[in-house]
PDB file of C-alpha atoms in Angstrom:
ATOM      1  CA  UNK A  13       4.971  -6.104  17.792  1.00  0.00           C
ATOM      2  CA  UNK A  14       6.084  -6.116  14.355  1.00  0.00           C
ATOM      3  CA  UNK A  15       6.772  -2.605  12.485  1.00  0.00           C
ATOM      4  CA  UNK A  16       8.441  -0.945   9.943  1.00  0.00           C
ATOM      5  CA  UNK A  17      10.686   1.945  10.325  1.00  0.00           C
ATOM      6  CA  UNK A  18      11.972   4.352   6.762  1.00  0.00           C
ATOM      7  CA  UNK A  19      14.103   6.823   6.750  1.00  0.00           C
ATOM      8  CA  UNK A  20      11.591  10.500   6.926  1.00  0.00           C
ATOM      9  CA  UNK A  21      11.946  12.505   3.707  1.00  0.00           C
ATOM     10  CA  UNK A  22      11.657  15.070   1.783  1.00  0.00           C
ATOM     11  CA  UNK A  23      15.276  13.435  -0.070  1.00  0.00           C
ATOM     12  CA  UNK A  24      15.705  15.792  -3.003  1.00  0.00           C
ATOM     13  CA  UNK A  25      18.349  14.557  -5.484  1.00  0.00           C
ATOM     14  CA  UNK A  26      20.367  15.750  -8.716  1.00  0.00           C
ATOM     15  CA  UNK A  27      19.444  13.222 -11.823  1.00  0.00           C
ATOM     16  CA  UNK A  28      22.037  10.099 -12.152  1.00  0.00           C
ATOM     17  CA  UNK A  29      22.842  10.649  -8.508  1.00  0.00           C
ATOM     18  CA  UNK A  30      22.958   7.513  -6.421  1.00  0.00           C
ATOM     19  CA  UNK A  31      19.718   6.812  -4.042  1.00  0.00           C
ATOM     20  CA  UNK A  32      19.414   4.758  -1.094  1.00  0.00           C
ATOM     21  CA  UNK A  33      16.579   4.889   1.448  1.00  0.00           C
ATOM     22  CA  UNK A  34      16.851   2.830   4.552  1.00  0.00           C
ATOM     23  CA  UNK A  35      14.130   0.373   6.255  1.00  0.00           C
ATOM     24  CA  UNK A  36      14.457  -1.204   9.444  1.00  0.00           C
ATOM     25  CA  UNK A  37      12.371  -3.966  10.733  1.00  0.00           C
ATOM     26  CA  UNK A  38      11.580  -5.700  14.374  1.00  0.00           C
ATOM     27  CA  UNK A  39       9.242  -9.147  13.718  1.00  0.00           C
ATOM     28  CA  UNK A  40       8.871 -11.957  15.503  1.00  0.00           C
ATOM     29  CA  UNK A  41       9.013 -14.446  12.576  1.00  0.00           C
ATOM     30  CA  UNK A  42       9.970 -14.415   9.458  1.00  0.00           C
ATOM     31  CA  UNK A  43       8.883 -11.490   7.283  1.00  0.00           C
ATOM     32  CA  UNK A  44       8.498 -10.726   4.085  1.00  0.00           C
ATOM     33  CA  UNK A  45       9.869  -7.148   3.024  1.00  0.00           C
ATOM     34  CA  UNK A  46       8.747  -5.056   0.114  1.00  0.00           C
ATOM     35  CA  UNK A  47       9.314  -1.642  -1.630  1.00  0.00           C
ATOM     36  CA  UNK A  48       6.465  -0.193  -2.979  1.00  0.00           C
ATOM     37  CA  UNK A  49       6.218   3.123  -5.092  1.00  0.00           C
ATOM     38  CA  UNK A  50       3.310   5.421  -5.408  1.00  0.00           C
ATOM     39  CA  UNK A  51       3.196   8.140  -7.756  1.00  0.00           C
ATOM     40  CA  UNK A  52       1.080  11.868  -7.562  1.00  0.00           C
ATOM     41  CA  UNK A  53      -2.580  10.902  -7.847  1.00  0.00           C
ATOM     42  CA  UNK A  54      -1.880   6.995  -7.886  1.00  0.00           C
ATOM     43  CA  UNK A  55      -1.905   4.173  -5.847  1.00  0.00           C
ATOM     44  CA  UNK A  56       0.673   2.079  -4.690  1.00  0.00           C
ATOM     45  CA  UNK A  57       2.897  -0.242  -6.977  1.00  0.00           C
ATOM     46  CA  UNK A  58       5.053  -3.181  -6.208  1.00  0.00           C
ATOM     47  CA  UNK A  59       8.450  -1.819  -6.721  1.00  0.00           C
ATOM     48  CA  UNK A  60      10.598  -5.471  -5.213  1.00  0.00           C
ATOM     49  CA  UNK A  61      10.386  -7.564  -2.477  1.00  0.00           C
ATOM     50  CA  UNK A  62      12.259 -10.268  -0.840  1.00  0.00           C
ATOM     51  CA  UNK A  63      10.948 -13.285   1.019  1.00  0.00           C
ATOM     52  CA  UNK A  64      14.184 -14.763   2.615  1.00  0.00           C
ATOM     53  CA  UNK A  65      17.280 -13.567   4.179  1.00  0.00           C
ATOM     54  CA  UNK A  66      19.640 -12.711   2.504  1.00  0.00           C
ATOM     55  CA  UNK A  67      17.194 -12.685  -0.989  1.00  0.00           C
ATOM     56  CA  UNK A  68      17.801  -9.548  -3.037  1.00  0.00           C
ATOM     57  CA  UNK A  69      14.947  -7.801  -4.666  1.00  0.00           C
ATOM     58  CA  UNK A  70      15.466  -5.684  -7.693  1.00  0.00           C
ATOM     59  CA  UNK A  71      13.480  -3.991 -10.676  1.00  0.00           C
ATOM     60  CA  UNK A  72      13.872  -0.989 -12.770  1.00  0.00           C
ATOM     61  CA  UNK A  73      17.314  -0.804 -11.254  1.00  0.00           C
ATOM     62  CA  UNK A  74      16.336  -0.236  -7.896  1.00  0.00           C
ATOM     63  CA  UNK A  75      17.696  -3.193  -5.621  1.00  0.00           C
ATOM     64  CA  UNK A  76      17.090  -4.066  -1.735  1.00  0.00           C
ATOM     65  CA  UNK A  77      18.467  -7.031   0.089  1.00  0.00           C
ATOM     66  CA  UNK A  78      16.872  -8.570   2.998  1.00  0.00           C
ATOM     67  CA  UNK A  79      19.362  -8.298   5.926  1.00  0.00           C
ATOM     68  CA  UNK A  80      18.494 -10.077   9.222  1.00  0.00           C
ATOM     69  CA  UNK A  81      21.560  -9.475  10.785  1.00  0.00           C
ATOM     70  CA  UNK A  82      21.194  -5.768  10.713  1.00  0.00           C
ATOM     71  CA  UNK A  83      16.863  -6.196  10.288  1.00  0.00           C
ATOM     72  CA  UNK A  84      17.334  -4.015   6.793  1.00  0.00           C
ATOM     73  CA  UNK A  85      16.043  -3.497   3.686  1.00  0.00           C
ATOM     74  CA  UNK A  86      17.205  -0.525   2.035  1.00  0.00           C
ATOM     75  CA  UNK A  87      16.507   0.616  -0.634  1.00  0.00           C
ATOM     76  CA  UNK A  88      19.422   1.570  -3.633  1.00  0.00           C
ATOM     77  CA  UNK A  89      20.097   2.960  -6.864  1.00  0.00           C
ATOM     78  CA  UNK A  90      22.875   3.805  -8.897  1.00  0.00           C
ATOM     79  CA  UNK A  91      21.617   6.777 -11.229  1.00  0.00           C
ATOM     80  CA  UNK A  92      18.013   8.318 -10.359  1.00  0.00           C
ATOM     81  CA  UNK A  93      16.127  10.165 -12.872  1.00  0.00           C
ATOM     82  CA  UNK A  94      13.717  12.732 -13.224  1.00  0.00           C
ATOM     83  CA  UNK A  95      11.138   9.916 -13.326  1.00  0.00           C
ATOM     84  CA  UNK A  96      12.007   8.089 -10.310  1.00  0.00           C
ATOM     85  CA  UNK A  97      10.292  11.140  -8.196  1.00  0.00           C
ATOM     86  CA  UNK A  98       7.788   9.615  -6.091  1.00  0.00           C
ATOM     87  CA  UNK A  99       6.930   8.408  -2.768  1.00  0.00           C
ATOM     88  CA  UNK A 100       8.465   5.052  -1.638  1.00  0.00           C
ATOM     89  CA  UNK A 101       7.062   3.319   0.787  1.00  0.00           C
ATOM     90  CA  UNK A 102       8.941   0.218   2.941  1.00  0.00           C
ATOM     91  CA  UNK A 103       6.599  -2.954   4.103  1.00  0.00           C
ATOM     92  CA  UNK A 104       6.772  -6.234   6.102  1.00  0.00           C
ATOM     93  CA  UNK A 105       4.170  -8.675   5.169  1.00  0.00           C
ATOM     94  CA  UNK A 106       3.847 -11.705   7.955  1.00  0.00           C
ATOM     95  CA  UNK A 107       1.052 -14.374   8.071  1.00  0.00           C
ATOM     96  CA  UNK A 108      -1.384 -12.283   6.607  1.00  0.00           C
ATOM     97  CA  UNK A 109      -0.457  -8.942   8.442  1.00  0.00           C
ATOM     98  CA  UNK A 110       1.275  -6.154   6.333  1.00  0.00           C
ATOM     99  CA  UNK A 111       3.258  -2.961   8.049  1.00  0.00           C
ATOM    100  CA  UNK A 112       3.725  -0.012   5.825  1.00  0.00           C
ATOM    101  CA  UNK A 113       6.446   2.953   6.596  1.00  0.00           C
ATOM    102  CA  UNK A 114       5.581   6.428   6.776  1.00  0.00           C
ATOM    103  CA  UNK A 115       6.942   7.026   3.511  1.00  0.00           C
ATOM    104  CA  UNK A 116       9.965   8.721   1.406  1.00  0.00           C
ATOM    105  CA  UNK A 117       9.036  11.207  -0.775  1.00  0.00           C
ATOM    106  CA  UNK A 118      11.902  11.847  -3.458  1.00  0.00           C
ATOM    107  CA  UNK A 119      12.368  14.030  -5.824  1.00  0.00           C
ATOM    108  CA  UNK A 120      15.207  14.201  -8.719  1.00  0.00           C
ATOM    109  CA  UNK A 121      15.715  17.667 -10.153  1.00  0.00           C
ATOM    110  CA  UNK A 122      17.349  17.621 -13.788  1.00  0.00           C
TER     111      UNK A 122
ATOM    112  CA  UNK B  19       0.128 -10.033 -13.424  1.00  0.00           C
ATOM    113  CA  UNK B  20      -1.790  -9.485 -10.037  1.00  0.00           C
ATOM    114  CA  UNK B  21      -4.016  -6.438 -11.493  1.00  0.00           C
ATOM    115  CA  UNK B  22      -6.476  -4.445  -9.612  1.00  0.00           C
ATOM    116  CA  UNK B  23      -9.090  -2.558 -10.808  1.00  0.00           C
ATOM    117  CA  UNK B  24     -10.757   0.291  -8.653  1.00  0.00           C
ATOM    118  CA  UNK B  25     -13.444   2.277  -9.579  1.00  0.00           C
ATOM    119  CA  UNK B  26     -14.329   5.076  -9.856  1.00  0.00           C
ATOM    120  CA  UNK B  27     -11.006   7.077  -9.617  1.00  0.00           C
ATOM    121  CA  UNK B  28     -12.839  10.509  -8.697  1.00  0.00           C
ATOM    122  CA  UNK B  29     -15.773  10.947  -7.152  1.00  0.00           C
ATOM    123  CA  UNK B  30     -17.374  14.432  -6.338  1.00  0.00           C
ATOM    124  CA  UNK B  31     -20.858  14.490  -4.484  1.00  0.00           C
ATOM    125  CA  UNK B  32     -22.829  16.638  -2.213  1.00  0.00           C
ATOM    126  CA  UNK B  33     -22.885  16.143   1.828  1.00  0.00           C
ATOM    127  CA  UNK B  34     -25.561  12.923   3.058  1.00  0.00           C
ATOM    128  CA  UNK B  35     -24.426  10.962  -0.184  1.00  0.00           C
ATOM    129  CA  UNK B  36     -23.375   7.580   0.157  1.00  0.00           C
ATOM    130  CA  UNK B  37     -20.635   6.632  -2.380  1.00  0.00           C
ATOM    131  CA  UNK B  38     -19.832   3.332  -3.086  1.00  0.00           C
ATOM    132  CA  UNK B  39     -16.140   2.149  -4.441  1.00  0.00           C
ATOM    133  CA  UNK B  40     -15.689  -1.251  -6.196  1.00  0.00           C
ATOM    134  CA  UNK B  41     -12.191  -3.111  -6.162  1.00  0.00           C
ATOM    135  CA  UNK B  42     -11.345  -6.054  -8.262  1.00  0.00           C
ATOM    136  CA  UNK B  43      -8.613  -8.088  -8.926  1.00  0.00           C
ATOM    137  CA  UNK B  44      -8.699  -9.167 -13.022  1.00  0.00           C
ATOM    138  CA  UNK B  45      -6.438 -12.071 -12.986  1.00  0.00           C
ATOM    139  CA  UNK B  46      -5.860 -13.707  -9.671  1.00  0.00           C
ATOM    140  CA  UNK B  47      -8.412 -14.509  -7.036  1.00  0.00           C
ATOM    141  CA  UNK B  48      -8.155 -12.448  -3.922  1.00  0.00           C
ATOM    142  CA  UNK B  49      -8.547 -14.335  -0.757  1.00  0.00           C
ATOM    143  CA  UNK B  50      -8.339 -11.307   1.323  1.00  0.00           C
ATOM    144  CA  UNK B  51      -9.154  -7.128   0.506  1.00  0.00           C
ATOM    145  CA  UNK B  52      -7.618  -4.078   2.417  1.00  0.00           C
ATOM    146  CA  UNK B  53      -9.187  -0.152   2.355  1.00  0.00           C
ATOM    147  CA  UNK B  54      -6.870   1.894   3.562  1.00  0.00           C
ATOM    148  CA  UNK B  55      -6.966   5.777   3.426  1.00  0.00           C
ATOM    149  CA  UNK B  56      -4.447   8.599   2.828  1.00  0.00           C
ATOM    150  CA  UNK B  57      -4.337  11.770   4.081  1.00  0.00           C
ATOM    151  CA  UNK B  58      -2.385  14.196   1.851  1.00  0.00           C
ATOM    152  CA  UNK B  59       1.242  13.587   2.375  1.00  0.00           C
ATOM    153  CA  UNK B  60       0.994  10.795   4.734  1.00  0.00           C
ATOM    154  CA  UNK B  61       1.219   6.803   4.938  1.00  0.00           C
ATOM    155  CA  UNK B  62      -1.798   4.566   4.585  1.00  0.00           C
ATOM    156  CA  UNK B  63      -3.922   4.109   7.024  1.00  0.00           C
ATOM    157  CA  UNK B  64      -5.499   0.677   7.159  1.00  0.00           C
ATOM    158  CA  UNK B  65      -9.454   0.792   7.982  1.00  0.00           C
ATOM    159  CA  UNK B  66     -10.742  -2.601   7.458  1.00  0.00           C
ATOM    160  CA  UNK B  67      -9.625  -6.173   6.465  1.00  0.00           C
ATOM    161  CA  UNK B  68     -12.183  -8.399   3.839  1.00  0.00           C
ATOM    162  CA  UNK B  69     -11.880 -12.027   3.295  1.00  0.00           C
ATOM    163  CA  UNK B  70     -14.319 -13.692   1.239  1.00  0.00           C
ATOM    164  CA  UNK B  71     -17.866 -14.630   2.179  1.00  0.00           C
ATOM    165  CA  UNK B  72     -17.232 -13.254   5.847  1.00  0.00           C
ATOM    166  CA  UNK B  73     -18.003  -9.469   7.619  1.00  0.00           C
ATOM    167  CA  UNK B  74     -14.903  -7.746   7.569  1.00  0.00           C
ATOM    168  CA  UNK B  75     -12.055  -6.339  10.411  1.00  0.00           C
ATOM    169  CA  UNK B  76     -12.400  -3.123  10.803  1.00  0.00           C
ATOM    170  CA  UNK B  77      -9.372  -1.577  12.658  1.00  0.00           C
ATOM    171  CA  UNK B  78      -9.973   0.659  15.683  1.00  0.00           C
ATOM    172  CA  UNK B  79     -11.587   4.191  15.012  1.00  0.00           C
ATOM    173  CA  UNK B  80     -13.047   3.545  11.982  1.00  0.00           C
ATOM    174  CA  UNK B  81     -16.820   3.401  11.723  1.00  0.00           C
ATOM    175  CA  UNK B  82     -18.376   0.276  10.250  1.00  0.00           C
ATOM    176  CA  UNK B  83     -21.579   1.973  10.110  1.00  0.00           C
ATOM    177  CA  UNK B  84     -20.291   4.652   7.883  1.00  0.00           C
ATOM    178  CA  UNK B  85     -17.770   2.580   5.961  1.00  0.00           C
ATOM    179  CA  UNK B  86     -20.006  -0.242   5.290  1.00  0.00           C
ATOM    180  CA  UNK B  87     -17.545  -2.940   3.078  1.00  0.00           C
ATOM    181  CA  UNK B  88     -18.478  -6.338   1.404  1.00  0.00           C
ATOM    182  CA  UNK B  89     -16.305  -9.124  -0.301  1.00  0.00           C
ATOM    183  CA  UNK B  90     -19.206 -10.847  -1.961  1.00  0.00           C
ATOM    184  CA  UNK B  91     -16.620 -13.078  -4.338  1.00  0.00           C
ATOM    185  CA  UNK B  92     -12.867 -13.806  -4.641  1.00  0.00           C
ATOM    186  CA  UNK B  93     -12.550 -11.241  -6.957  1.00  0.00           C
ATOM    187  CA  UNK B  94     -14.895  -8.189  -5.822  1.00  0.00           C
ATOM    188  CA  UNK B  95     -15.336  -6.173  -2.961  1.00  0.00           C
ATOM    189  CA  UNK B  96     -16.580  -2.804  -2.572  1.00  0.00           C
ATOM    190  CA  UNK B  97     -16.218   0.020   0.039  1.00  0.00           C
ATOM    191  CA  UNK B  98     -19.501   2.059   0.788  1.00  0.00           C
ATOM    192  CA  UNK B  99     -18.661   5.325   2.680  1.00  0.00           C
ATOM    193  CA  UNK B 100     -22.617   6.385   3.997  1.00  0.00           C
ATOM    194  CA  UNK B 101     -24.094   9.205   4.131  1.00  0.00           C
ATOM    195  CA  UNK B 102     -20.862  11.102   3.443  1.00  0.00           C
ATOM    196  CA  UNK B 103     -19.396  14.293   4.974  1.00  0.00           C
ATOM    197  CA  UNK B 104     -16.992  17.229   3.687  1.00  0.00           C
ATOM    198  CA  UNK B 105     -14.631  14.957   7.039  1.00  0.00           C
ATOM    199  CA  UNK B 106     -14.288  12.092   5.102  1.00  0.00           C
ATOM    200  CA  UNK B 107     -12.662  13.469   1.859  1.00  0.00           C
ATOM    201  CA  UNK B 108      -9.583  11.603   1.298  1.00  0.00           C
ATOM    202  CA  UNK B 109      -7.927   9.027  -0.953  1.00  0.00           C
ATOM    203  CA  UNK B 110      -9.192   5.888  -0.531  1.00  0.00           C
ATOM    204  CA  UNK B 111      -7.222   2.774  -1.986  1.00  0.00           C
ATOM    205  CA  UNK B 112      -7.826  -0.932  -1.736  1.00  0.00           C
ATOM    206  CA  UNK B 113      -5.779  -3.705  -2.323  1.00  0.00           C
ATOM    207  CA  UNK B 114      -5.333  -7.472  -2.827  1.00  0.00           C
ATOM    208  CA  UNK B 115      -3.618 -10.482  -2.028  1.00  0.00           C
ATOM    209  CA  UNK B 116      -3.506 -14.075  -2.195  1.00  0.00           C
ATOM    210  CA  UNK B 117      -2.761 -15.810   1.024  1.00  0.00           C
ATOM    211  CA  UNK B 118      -0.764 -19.301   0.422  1.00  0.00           C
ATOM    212  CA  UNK B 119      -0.581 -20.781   3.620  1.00  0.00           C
ATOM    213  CA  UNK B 120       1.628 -19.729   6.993  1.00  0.00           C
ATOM    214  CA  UNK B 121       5.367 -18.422   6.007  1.00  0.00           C
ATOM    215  CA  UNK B 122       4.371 -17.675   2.393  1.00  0.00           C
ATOM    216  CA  UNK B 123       3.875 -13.818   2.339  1.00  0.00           C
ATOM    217  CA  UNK B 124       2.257 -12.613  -1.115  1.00  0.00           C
ATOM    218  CA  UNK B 125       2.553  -8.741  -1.879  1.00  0.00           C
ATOM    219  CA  UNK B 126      -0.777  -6.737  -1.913  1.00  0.00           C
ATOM    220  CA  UNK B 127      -1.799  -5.469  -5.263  1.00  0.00           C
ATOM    221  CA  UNK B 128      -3.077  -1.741  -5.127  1.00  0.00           C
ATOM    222  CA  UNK B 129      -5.788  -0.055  -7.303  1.00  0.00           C
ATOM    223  CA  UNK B 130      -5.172   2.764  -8.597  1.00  0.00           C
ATOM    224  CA  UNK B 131      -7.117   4.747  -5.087  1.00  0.00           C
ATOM    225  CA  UNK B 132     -10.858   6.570  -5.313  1.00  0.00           C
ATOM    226  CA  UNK B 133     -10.017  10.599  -4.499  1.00  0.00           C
ATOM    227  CA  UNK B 134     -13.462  11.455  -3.135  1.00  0.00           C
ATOM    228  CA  UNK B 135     -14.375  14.700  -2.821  1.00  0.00           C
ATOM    229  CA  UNK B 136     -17.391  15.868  -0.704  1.00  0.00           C
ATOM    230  CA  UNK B 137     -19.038  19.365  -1.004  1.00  0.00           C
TER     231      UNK B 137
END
């Protein structure tokens, strides 16, 4: 069946260090894929997503592109800060099924 | 865009309460609600899926007797845990989406997540 698989954490990272989190997939179809980012004490928020191959998500400088050939969507950034600690989380939504990782939890020391 | 609203955010009670948890979405309509829970450190777990006007999914395990859920409107849909135990203190999120037909994936849109607290 269809499922999700992020890199495990703790990933504990000097600020303006680069940051990249990997997410594999296996689907049948055609997925979409989506970061999401939840901080202490909050719920989840949509960080990117791409719908199409090949499509490259990005916000907040944070980027992930949607790789069929390899099933990927990692996630990247140049230069983490202090506020990017959180817990990221790597999803495939398909028909109206969604598949959420485990979970990264990062966090940037000054 | 795509807010949702989910109240209370805290919620502290004494054991054989029932606590109810509202979810809406302010500026889209939701065709279909998720609950999921979260243990400390850990993913969501999905408990139940809501559409509109109909009973919901619950997924394997979870109780629908003691997590009694309703999606009255496109927009509204709360999560009742009954008759609550110290067991069933967690973090309890929903979220929404919008479902546009087959191949069209729309993110879910989280609340902010209930942490509910039972003495």
């Amino acid at each position: 069946g269809d499922s999700v698989t992020q890199m495990e954490g703790p990933v504990t990272l000097s600020e303006e260090a680069f940051l990249t989190i990997n997410c594999t997939y296996t689907a049948t179809g055609y997925p979409s894929l989506f970061w999401y980012v939840q901080y202490p004490g909050e719920g989840l928020q949509l960080l990117l997503k791409a719908t199409k191959a090949d499509d490259k998500g990005s916000n907040k400088g944070f980027e992930a592109t949607y790789r069929k050939e390899t099933t990927s969507f990692h996630l990247e950034k140049g230069s983490v800060q202090v506020s990017d600690s959180a817990v990221y989380f790597c999803a495939l939504g398909t028909g109206n099924q969604f598949y959420f990782g485990t979970g990264t939890s990062l966090t940037v020391i000054p | 865009g795509a807010v949702v609203s989910q109240h209370p955010s805290r919620v502290i009670c004494k054991s054989g309460t029932s606590v109810k948890i509202e979810c809406r979405s302010l500026d889209f309509q939701a065709t279909t609600m998720f609950w999921y829970r979260q243990f400390p450190k850990q993913s969501l777990m999905l408990m139940a899926t809501s559409n509109e006007g109909s009973k919901a999914t619950y997924e394997q395990g979870v109780e629908k007797d003691k997590f009694l859920i309703n999606h009255a409107s496109l927009t509204l849909s709360t999560l009742t845990v009954t008759s609550a135990h110290p067991e069933d203190s967690s973090f309890y999120i929903c979220s929404a989406t919008t479902f546009q037909g087959a191949g069209r994936n729309q993110p879910q849109h989280f609340g902010d997540g209930t942490r509910l607290s039972i003495l």
